[in-house]
Amino acid sequence: MERVVLVRYGEIGLKGANRPAFVAQLARNLQAALPCVRVENRFDHLLLRDAQQPWVLERLARTFGVVSSSPALEVAAELDAIEQAARALVAELAPQPGTTFRVETHRRDKSFPLTSPEVDRELGRRLQTHFPGLVARMKDPQVCVWVDIRQRAYVYTQVRPGPGGLPVGTGGRAVALLSGGIDSPVAIWMVAKRGVEVTPVHFHAPPFTSERAKEKVVRLVEVLSQWCGPMELWVVPFAHVQRAIRQQVEEPLWTVAMRRIMMRVAERVAERVGAAALVTGESLGQVASQTLEALAAIEAATRLPVLRPLVGMDKLEITALAQRIGTYEISVLPYEDCCTLFVPRRPRTRPTLEEAERAEVGLAVDSLVQEALAGAETVFPAAPARA
Ligand code: ATP
Ligand code: MG
């Protein structure tokens, strides 16, 4: 009897000719996240061996592409061995008298002598002999014993949901603008869930912002990399840009001017890391800088497509997702990022592109971008490694 974990993928099973590549990427991602585990690729699921540690299941719950997973016992495809496994698993659940249960068998190897319903009945009867308090119930039982009969048999009592989505690495790369706020970490999570590898870029403005504001972003990336795999964070100095904007741009247009320069720097980072799109945490209508007009003026500064996965969500939905991901607690820490300290008193809410371009006339945009890139540092915040 060997303890294994069955890992099911859903959507990637549908991807036709791409399917083998998608499954192989999922297997690689799991292997990288769980170096001690052996990953086997089995036609319609993955099987993990040496996967007893409890965090293996936690990790599966955070790996995009995983639809569900089940810790299982692998035994010979024989009824007696299946019964032993089922008894061991039911004993672990310590059923009280009156606990309802059923057996659900899938016989994928048709050479097995009993049909699936016959296994259900016979194994159910044997379990009741061994645990006399068990009560058979087909609809919504408290315990379900699943039996998958293939070349070997797999017996399990748990199906744990995974996050779904597509394996990171199957969807190309994007550069994401990561502030210390609630939204942009969620935006990164959402594109990573569609298989995109993300390079986060954070703009900071020492001495106006503290070292702790930067540490906060490093911690956000640590949490995100538990979902997305390791990510290289770019930390880009921005105080010189803000100084220039204050001097050269009329106050209502500060925000749009600043965002346009952020877009240009991010585009240059994208060239260096081979990314094909930019990602922001903008949502429609949330603040003055997020009107349709402002978004248009901002994205005109780059030739890359700008993905805004939160565009149709409201703050409550975004907050709930941030809590689920684990970034919320960090995002609400008080250390200010460079934008919070640079808010015009009366921002222009519907800037035209023409106004945005005119506002830049006095700015040495190219050299500001150059200087930002020259001062950029990269950090590889590690996800807490355990396996
Ligand atoms: P967030 O919660 O992500 O900060 P927000 O609702 O506060 O979003 P803004 O402050 O207007 O919105 O920022 C809009 C987007 O611009 C952010 O989601 C992020 O993608 C990008 N951004 C803002 N500030 C920074 C920064 N300091 N570094 C990198 N990107 C930033
Ligand atoms: Mg913000």
PDB file of C-alpha atoms in Angstrom, residues 110-338:
ATOM      1  CA  LYS A 110     -12.247  -3.324 -18.113  1.00  0.00           C
ATOM      2  CA  SER A 111     -10.336  -6.551 -17.493  1.00  0.00           C
ATOM      3  CA  PHE A 112     -11.153  -6.222 -13.792  1.00  0.00           C
ATOM      4  CA  PRO A 113     -13.618  -9.090 -13.063  1.00  0.00           C
ATOM      5  CA  LEU A 114     -16.332  -7.059 -11.292  1.00  0.00           C
ATOM      6  CA  THR A 115     -18.276  -4.143 -12.775  1.00  0.00           C
ATOM      7  CA  SER A 116     -18.232  -0.778 -10.991  1.00  0.00           C
ATOM      8  CA  PRO A 117     -21.676  -1.249  -9.343  1.00  0.00           C
ATOM      9  CA  GLU A 118     -20.613  -4.716  -8.208  1.00  0.00           C
ATOM     10  CA  VAL A 119     -17.509  -3.277  -6.535  1.00  0.00           C
ATOM     11  CA  ASP A 120     -19.668  -0.551  -4.925  1.00  0.00           C
ATOM     12  CA  ARG A 121     -21.973  -3.157  -3.409  1.00  0.00           C
ATOM     13  CA  GLU A 122     -19.358  -5.698  -2.377  1.00  0.00           C
ATOM     14  CA  LEU A 123     -16.956  -3.157  -0.886  1.00  0.00           C
ATOM     15  CA  GLY A 124     -19.844  -1.381   0.855  1.00  0.00           C
ATOM     16  CA  ARG A 125     -20.924  -4.645   2.408  1.00  0.00           C
ATOM     17  CA  ARG A 126     -17.381  -5.454   3.583  1.00  0.00           C
ATOM     18  CA  LEU A 127     -16.920  -1.975   5.076  1.00  0.00           C
ATOM     19  CA  GLN A 128     -20.175  -2.308   6.992  1.00  0.00           C
ATOM     20  CA  THR A 129     -19.011  -5.651   8.342  1.00  0.00           C
ATOM     21  CA  HIS A 130     -15.860  -4.020   9.607  1.00  0.00           C
ATOM     22  CA  PHE A 131     -17.467  -0.761  10.795  1.00  0.00           C
ATOM     23  CA  PRO A 132     -20.947  -1.868  11.912  1.00  0.00           C
ATOM     24  CA  GLY A 133     -22.061   1.708  12.676  1.00  0.00           C
ATOM     25  CA  LEU A 134     -21.829   2.817   9.016  1.00  0.00           C
ATOM     26  CA  VAL A 135     -25.128   3.525   7.245  1.00  0.00           C
ATOM     27  CA  ALA A 136     -25.244   3.352   3.457  1.00  0.00           C
ATOM     28  CA  ARG A 137     -26.697   6.440   1.777  1.00  0.00           C
ATOM     29  CA  MET A 138     -26.414   7.233  -1.916  1.00  0.00           C
ATOM     30  CA  LYS A 139     -27.350  10.915  -1.741  1.00  0.00           C
ATOM     31  CA  ASP A 140     -25.014  13.310   0.131  1.00  0.00           C
ATOM     32  CA  PRO A 141     -23.326  10.814   2.439  1.00  0.00           C
ATOM     33  CA  GLN A 142     -20.880  12.107   5.056  1.00  0.00           C
ATOM     34  CA  VAL A 143     -18.153   9.806   3.734  1.00  0.00           C
ATOM     35  CA  CYS A 144     -17.536   8.825   0.136  1.00  0.00           C
ATOM     36  CA  VAL A 145     -14.991   6.121  -0.655  1.00  0.00           C
ATOM     37  CA  TRP A 146     -13.844   6.518  -4.238  1.00  0.00           C
ATOM     38  CA  VAL A 147     -12.166   3.611  -6.004  1.00  0.00           C
ATOM     39  CA  ASP A 148     -10.374   4.122  -9.334  1.00  0.00           C
ATOM     40  CA  ILE A 149      -9.448   0.828 -10.893  1.00  0.00           C
ATOM     41  CA  ARG A 150      -6.712   1.084 -13.494  1.00  0.00           C
ATOM     42  CA  GLN A 151      -3.655  -1.161 -13.815  1.00  0.00           C
ATOM     43  CA  ARG A 152      -3.418  -0.548 -10.093  1.00  0.00           C
ATOM     44  CA  ALA A 153      -6.245   0.656  -7.876  1.00  0.00           C
ATOM     45  CA  TYR A 154      -6.484   4.047  -6.149  1.00  0.00           C
ATOM     46  CA  VAL A 155      -8.695   4.517  -3.110  1.00  0.00           C
ATOM     47  CA  TYR A 156      -9.458   7.926  -1.593  1.00  0.00           C
ATOM     48  CA  THR A 157     -11.981   9.772   0.548  1.00  0.00           C
ATOM     49  CA  GLN A 158     -11.075  13.404  -0.184  1.00  0.00           C
ATOM     50  CA  VAL A 159     -11.327  15.591  -3.267  1.00  0.00           C
ATOM     51  CA  ARG A 160      -9.699  18.945  -2.543  1.00  0.00           C
ATOM     52  CA  PRO A 161     -10.326  21.807  -4.948  1.00  0.00           C
ATOM     53  CA  GLY A 162      -7.384  23.426  -6.756  1.00  0.00           C
ATOM     54  CA  PRO A 163      -7.435  26.979  -8.116  1.00  0.00           C
ATOM     55  CA  GLY A 164      -8.096  25.929 -11.737  1.00  0.00           C
ATOM     56  CA  GLY A 165      -6.717  28.140 -14.503  1.00  0.00           C
ATOM     57  CA  LEU A 166      -3.736  27.326 -16.725  1.00  0.00           C
ATOM     58  CA  PRO A 167      -0.179  26.384 -15.712  1.00  0.00           C
ATOM     59  CA  VAL A 168       2.098  29.406 -15.358  1.00  0.00           C
ATOM     60  CA  GLY A 169       4.494  29.410 -18.287  1.00  0.00           C
ATOM     61  CA  THR A 170       1.996  28.419 -20.965  1.00  0.00           C
ATOM     62  CA  GLY A 171       0.839  31.975 -21.698  1.00  0.00           C
ATOM     63  CA  GLY A 172       3.977  33.991 -22.346  1.00  0.00           C
ATOM     64  CA  ARG A 173       5.273  36.814 -20.157  1.00  0.00           C
ATOM     65  CA  ALA A 174       3.964  40.203 -19.029  1.00  0.00           C
ATOM     66  CA  VAL A 175       5.418  43.040 -16.968  1.00  0.00           C
ATOM     67  CA  ALA A 176       3.115  44.106 -14.122  1.00  0.00           C
ATOM     68  CA  LEU A 177       3.147  47.480 -12.368  1.00  0.00           C
ATOM     69  CA  LEU A 178       3.072  46.521  -8.712  1.00  0.00           C
ATOM     70  CA  SER A 179       2.324  49.195  -6.109  1.00  0.00           C
ATOM     71  CA  GLY A 180       1.995  48.383  -2.423  1.00  0.00           C
ATOM     72  CA  GLY A 181      -1.791  48.650  -2.673  1.00  0.00           C
ATOM     73  CA  ILE A 182      -4.565  46.083  -2.656  1.00  0.00           C
ATOM     74  CA  ASP A 183      -5.290  45.958  -6.369  1.00  0.00           C
ATOM     75  CA  SER A 184      -2.122  45.321  -8.328  1.00  0.00           C
ATOM     76  CA  PRO A 185      -1.178  42.082  -6.479  1.00  0.00           C
ATOM     77  CA  VAL A 186      -4.641  40.739  -7.340  1.00  0.00           C
ATOM     78  CA  ALA A 187      -4.152  41.777 -10.969  1.00  0.00           C
ATOM     79  CA  ILE A 188      -0.894  39.802 -11.080  1.00  0.00           C
ATOM     80  CA  TRP A 189      -2.618  36.758  -9.610  1.00  0.00           C
ATOM     81  CA  MET A 190      -5.348  36.963 -12.235  1.00  0.00           C
ATOM     82  CA  VAL A 191      -3.046  37.031 -15.248  1.00  0.00           C
ATOM     83  CA  ALA A 192      -0.840  34.320 -13.733  1.00  0.00           C
ATOM     84  CA  LYS A 193      -3.990  32.214 -13.423  1.00  0.00           C
ATOM     85  CA  ARG A 194      -4.282  32.444 -17.202  1.00  0.00           C
ATOM     86  CA  GLY A 195      -0.823  30.921 -17.569  1.00  0.00           C
ATOM     87  CA  VAL A 196       1.172  34.162 -17.900  1.00  0.00           C
ATOM     88  CA  GLU A 197       4.571  34.513 -16.251  1.00  0.00           C
ATOM     89  CA  VAL A 198       4.866  37.896 -14.592  1.00  0.00           C
ATOM     90  CA  THR A 199       7.785  40.234 -14.006  1.00  0.00           C
ATOM     91  CA  PRO A 200       6.671  42.783 -11.387  1.00  0.00           C
ATOM     92  CA  VAL A 201       8.016  46.344 -11.473  1.00  0.00           C
ATOM     93  CA  HIS A 202       7.745  48.629  -8.452  1.00  0.00           C
ATOM     94  CA  PHE A 203       8.489  52.351  -8.503  1.00  0.00           C
ATOM     95  CA  HIS A 204       9.798  53.782  -5.276  1.00  0.00           C
ATOM     96  CA  ALA A 205      10.880  57.253  -4.341  1.00  0.00           C
ATOM     97  CA  PRO A 206      13.498  57.381  -1.638  1.00  0.00           C
ATOM     98  CA  PRO A 207      13.936  59.554   0.389  1.00  0.00           C
ATOM     99  CA  PHE A 208      10.198  60.362   0.157  1.00  0.00           C
ATOM    100  CA  THR A 209       9.305  56.735   0.693  1.00  0.00           C
ATOM    101  CA  SER A 210      10.849  54.483   3.313  1.00  0.00           C
ATOM    102  CA  GLU A 211      12.756  51.235   3.036  1.00  0.00           C
ATOM    103  CA  ARG A 212       9.748  49.615   4.658  1.00  0.00           C
ATOM    104  CA  ALA A 213       7.530  50.529   1.706  1.00  0.00           C
ATOM    105  CA  LYS A 214       9.930  48.569  -0.477  1.00  0.00           C
ATOM    106  CA  GLU A 215      10.060  45.638   1.975  1.00  0.00           C
ATOM    107  CA  LYS A 216       6.293  45.538   1.836  1.00  0.00           C
ATOM    108  CA  VAL A 217       6.410  44.998  -1.922  1.00  0.00           C
ATOM    109  CA  VAL A 218       9.075  42.311  -1.510  1.00  0.00           C
ATOM    110  CA  ARG A 219       6.724  40.523   0.891  1.00  0.00           C
ATOM    111  CA  LEU A 220       3.856  40.839  -1.589  1.00  0.00           C
ATOM    112  CA  VAL A 221       6.011  39.158  -4.212  1.00  0.00           C
ATOM    113  CA  GLU A 222       6.906  36.399  -1.729  1.00  0.00           C
ATOM    114  CA  VAL A 223       3.229  35.614  -1.242  1.00  0.00           C
ATOM    115  CA  LEU A 224       2.465  35.856  -4.951  1.00  0.00           C
ATOM    116  CA  SER A 225       5.299  33.502  -5.818  1.00  0.00           C
ATOM    117  CA  GLN A 226       3.577  30.788  -3.778  1.00  0.00           C
ATOM    118  CA  TRP A 227       0.985  30.889  -6.547  1.00  0.00           C
ATOM    119  CA  CYS A 228       2.938  32.052  -9.568  1.00  0.00           C
ATOM    120  CA  GLY A 229       6.355  30.460  -9.038  1.00  0.00           C
ATOM    121  CA  PRO A 230       9.541  32.499  -8.498  1.00  0.00           C
ATOM    122  CA  MET A 231       9.352  36.060  -9.805  1.00  0.00           C
ATOM    123  CA  GLU A 232      12.087  38.614 -10.334  1.00  0.00           C
ATOM    124  CA  LEU A 233      11.011  41.954  -8.872  1.00  0.00           C
ATOM    125  CA  TRP A 234      12.333  45.144 -10.463  1.00  0.00           C
ATOM    126  CA  VAL A 235      12.610  48.071  -8.071  1.00  0.00           C
ATOM    127  CA  VAL A 236      12.920  51.316  -9.998  1.00  0.00           C
ATOM    128  CA  PRO A 237      13.792  54.732  -8.522  1.00  0.00           C
ATOM    129  CA  PHE A 238      11.206  57.382  -9.281  1.00  0.00           C
ATOM    130  CA  ALA A 239      11.908  60.398  -7.058  1.00  0.00           C
ATOM    131  CA  HIS A 240      13.727  62.226  -9.858  1.00  0.00           C
ATOM    132  CA  VAL A 241      10.662  61.801 -12.096  1.00  0.00           C
ATOM    133  CA  GLN A 242       8.342  63.156  -9.430  1.00  0.00           C
ATOM    134  CA  ARG A 243      10.622  66.136  -8.825  1.00  0.00           C
ATOM    135  CA  ALA A 244      10.678  66.952 -12.527  1.00  0.00           C
ATOM    136  CA  ILE A 245       6.919  66.616 -12.817  1.00  0.00           C
ATOM    137  CA  ARG A 246       6.347  68.905  -9.857  1.00  0.00           C
ATOM    138  CA  GLN A 247       8.514  71.544 -11.468  1.00  0.00           C
ATOM    139  CA  GLN A 248       7.375  71.247 -15.065  1.00  0.00           C
ATOM    140  CA  VAL A 249       3.777  70.019 -15.117  1.00  0.00           C
ATOM    141  CA  GLU A 250       0.653  71.814 -13.940  1.00  0.00           C
ATOM    142  CA  GLU A 251      -0.668  70.143 -10.831  1.00  0.00           C
ATOM    143  CA  PRO A 252      -3.980  68.692 -12.167  1.00  0.00           C
ATOM    144  CA  LEU A 253      -1.992  66.615 -14.689  1.00  0.00           C
ATOM    145  CA  TRP A 254       0.636  65.198 -12.320  1.00  0.00           C
ATOM    146  CA  THR A 255      -0.938  61.782 -12.061  1.00  0.00           C
ATOM    147  CA  VAL A 256      -1.408  61.208 -15.755  1.00  0.00           C
ATOM    148  CA  ALA A 257       2.124  62.463 -16.442  1.00  0.00           C
ATOM    149  CA  MET A 258       3.543  60.143 -13.819  1.00  0.00           C
ATOM    150  CA  ARG A 259       1.629  57.085 -15.063  1.00  0.00           C
ATOM    151  CA  ARG A 260       2.728  57.743 -18.639  1.00  0.00           C
ATOM    152  CA  ILE A 261       6.352  57.670 -17.569  1.00  0.00           C
ATOM    153  CA  MET A 262       5.730  54.500 -15.567  1.00  0.00           C
ATOM    154  CA  MET A 263       4.323  52.915 -18.734  1.00  0.00           C
ATOM    155  CA  ARG A 264       7.416  53.867 -20.709  1.00  0.00           C
ATOM    156  CA  VAL A 265       9.791  52.464 -18.104  1.00  0.00           C
ATOM    157  CA  ALA A 266       7.717  49.279 -17.852  1.00  0.00           C
ATOM    158  CA  GLU A 267       7.837  48.918 -21.628  1.00  0.00           C
ATOM    159  CA  ARG A 268      11.621  49.096 -21.552  1.00  0.00           C
ATOM    160  CA  VAL A 269      11.707  46.448 -18.829  1.00  0.00           C
ATOM    161  CA  ALA A 270       9.396  44.336 -21.005  1.00  0.00           C
ATOM    162  CA  GLU A 271      11.902  44.566 -23.866  1.00  0.00           C
ATOM    163  CA  ARG A 272      14.664  43.341 -21.587  1.00  0.00           C
ATOM    164  CA  VAL A 273      12.751  40.392 -20.141  1.00  0.00           C
ATOM    165  CA  GLY A 274      10.917  39.426 -23.334  1.00  0.00           C
ATOM    166  CA  ALA A 275       7.411  40.396 -22.197  1.00  0.00           C
ATOM    167  CA  ALA A 276       4.555  41.039 -24.619  1.00  0.00           C
ATOM    168  CA  ALA A 277       2.129  43.038 -22.450  1.00  0.00           C
ATOM    169  CA  LEU A 278       1.830  45.299 -19.409  1.00  0.00           C
ATOM    170  CA  VAL A 279      -0.507  44.648 -16.474  1.00  0.00           C
ATOM    171  CA  THR A 280      -1.961  47.163 -14.014  1.00  0.00           C
ATOM    172  CA  GLY A 281      -4.371  46.995 -11.085  1.00  0.00           C
ATOM    173  CA  GLU A 282      -6.544  49.748 -12.518  1.00  0.00           C
ATOM    174  CA  SER A 283     -10.278  49.367 -12.286  1.00  0.00           C
ATOM    175  CA  LEU A 284     -12.821  51.600 -13.934  1.00  0.00           C
ATOM    176  CA  GLY A 285     -13.997  54.641 -12.023  1.00  0.00           C
ATOM    177  CA  GLN A 286     -12.229  53.862  -8.759  1.00  0.00           C
ATOM    178  CA  VAL A 287     -10.246  57.072  -8.530  1.00  0.00           C
ATOM    179  CA  ALA A 288      -9.706  60.179 -10.635  1.00  0.00           C
ATOM    180  CA  SER A 289      -6.915  58.565 -12.623  1.00  0.00           C
ATOM    181  CA  GLN A 290      -9.156  55.673 -13.655  1.00  0.00           C
ATOM    182  CA  THR A 291     -11.713  57.231 -15.976  1.00  0.00           C
ATOM    183  CA  LEU A 292     -11.869  55.976 -19.551  1.00  0.00           C
ATOM    184  CA  GLU A 293     -10.252  59.212 -20.710  1.00  0.00           C
ATOM    185  CA  ALA A 294      -7.408  58.905 -18.209  1.00  0.00           C
ATOM    186  CA  LEU A 295      -6.810  55.240 -19.037  1.00  0.00           C
ATOM    187  CA  ALA A 296      -6.659  56.115 -22.734  1.00  0.00           C
ATOM    188  CA  ALA A 297      -4.183  58.938 -22.154  1.00  0.00           C
ATOM    189  CA  ILE A 298      -2.019  56.673 -19.992  1.00  0.00           C
ATOM    190  CA  GLU A 299      -1.910  53.720 -22.335  1.00  0.00           C
ATOM    191  CA  ALA A 300      -1.101  55.893 -25.329  1.00  0.00           C
ATOM    192  CA  ALA A 301       2.389  56.156 -23.834  1.00  0.00           C
ATOM    193  CA  THR A 302       3.158  52.531 -24.693  1.00  0.00           C
ATOM    194  CA  ARG A 303       2.833  50.396 -27.798  1.00  0.00           C
ATOM    195  CA  LEU A 304       2.296  47.273 -25.700  1.00  0.00           C
ATOM    196  CA  PRO A 305      -1.198  46.042 -24.860  1.00  0.00           C
ATOM    197  CA  VAL A 306      -2.169  47.006 -21.306  1.00  0.00           C
ATOM    198  CA  LEU A 307      -4.076  44.276 -19.454  1.00  0.00           C
ATOM    199  CA  ARG A 308      -6.351  45.397 -16.635  1.00  0.00           C
ATOM    200  CA  PRO A 309      -7.824  42.221 -15.206  1.00  0.00           C
ATOM    201  CA  LEU A 310      -9.700  44.108 -12.455  1.00  0.00           C
ATOM    202  CA  VAL A 311     -11.475  46.484 -14.794  1.00  0.00           C
ATOM    203  CA  GLY A 312     -14.975  45.178 -14.124  1.00  0.00           C
ATOM    204  CA  MET A 313     -14.598  44.346 -10.437  1.00  0.00           C
ATOM    205  CA  ASP A 314     -15.644  46.435  -7.491  1.00  0.00           C
ATOM    206  CA  LYS A 315     -13.522  47.056  -4.439  1.00  0.00           C
ATOM    207  CA  LEU A 316     -15.326  44.492  -2.283  1.00  0.00           C
ATOM    208  CA  GLU A 317     -14.711  41.719  -4.791  1.00  0.00           C
ATOM    209  CA  ILE A 318     -11.065  42.714  -5.169  1.00  0.00           C
ATOM    210  CA  THR A 319     -10.614  42.838  -1.395  1.00  0.00           C
ATOM    211  CA  ALA A 320     -12.178  39.395  -0.937  1.00  0.00           C
ATOM    212  CA  LEU A 321      -9.825  37.980  -3.551  1.00  0.00           C
ATOM    213  CA  ALA A 322      -6.804  39.687  -1.951  1.00  0.00           C
ATOM    214  CA  GLN A 323      -7.755  38.015   1.328  1.00  0.00           C
ATOM    215  CA  ARG A 324      -7.988  34.625  -0.324  1.00  0.00           C
ATOM    216  CA  ILE A 325      -4.633  35.058  -2.065  1.00  0.00           C
ATOM    217  CA  GLY A 326      -2.966  36.179   1.163  1.00  0.00           C
ATOM    218  CA  THR A 327      -1.827  39.632  -0.002  1.00  0.00           C
ATOM    219  CA  TYR A 328      -4.466  41.722   1.779  1.00  0.00           C
ATOM    220  CA  GLU A 329      -2.798  41.771   5.198  1.00  0.00           C
ATOM    221  CA  ILE A 330       0.420  43.057   3.660  1.00  0.00           C
ATOM    222  CA  SER A 331      -1.258  45.566   1.347  1.00  0.00           C
ATOM    223  CA  VAL A 332      -3.020  47.323   4.218  1.00  0.00           C
ATOM    224  CA  LEU A 333       0.231  47.967   6.111  1.00  0.00           C
ATOM    225  CA  PRO A 334       0.584  51.733   6.396  1.00  0.00           C
ATOM    226  CA  TYR A 335       3.898  52.408   4.586  1.00  0.00           C
ATOM    227  CA  GLU A 336       3.177  54.799   1.746  1.00  0.00           C
ATOM    228  CA  ASP A 337       4.198  54.179  -1.847  1.00  0.00           C
ATOM    229  CA  CYS A 338       5.403  56.946  -4.095  1.00  0.00           C
TER     230      CYS A 338
END
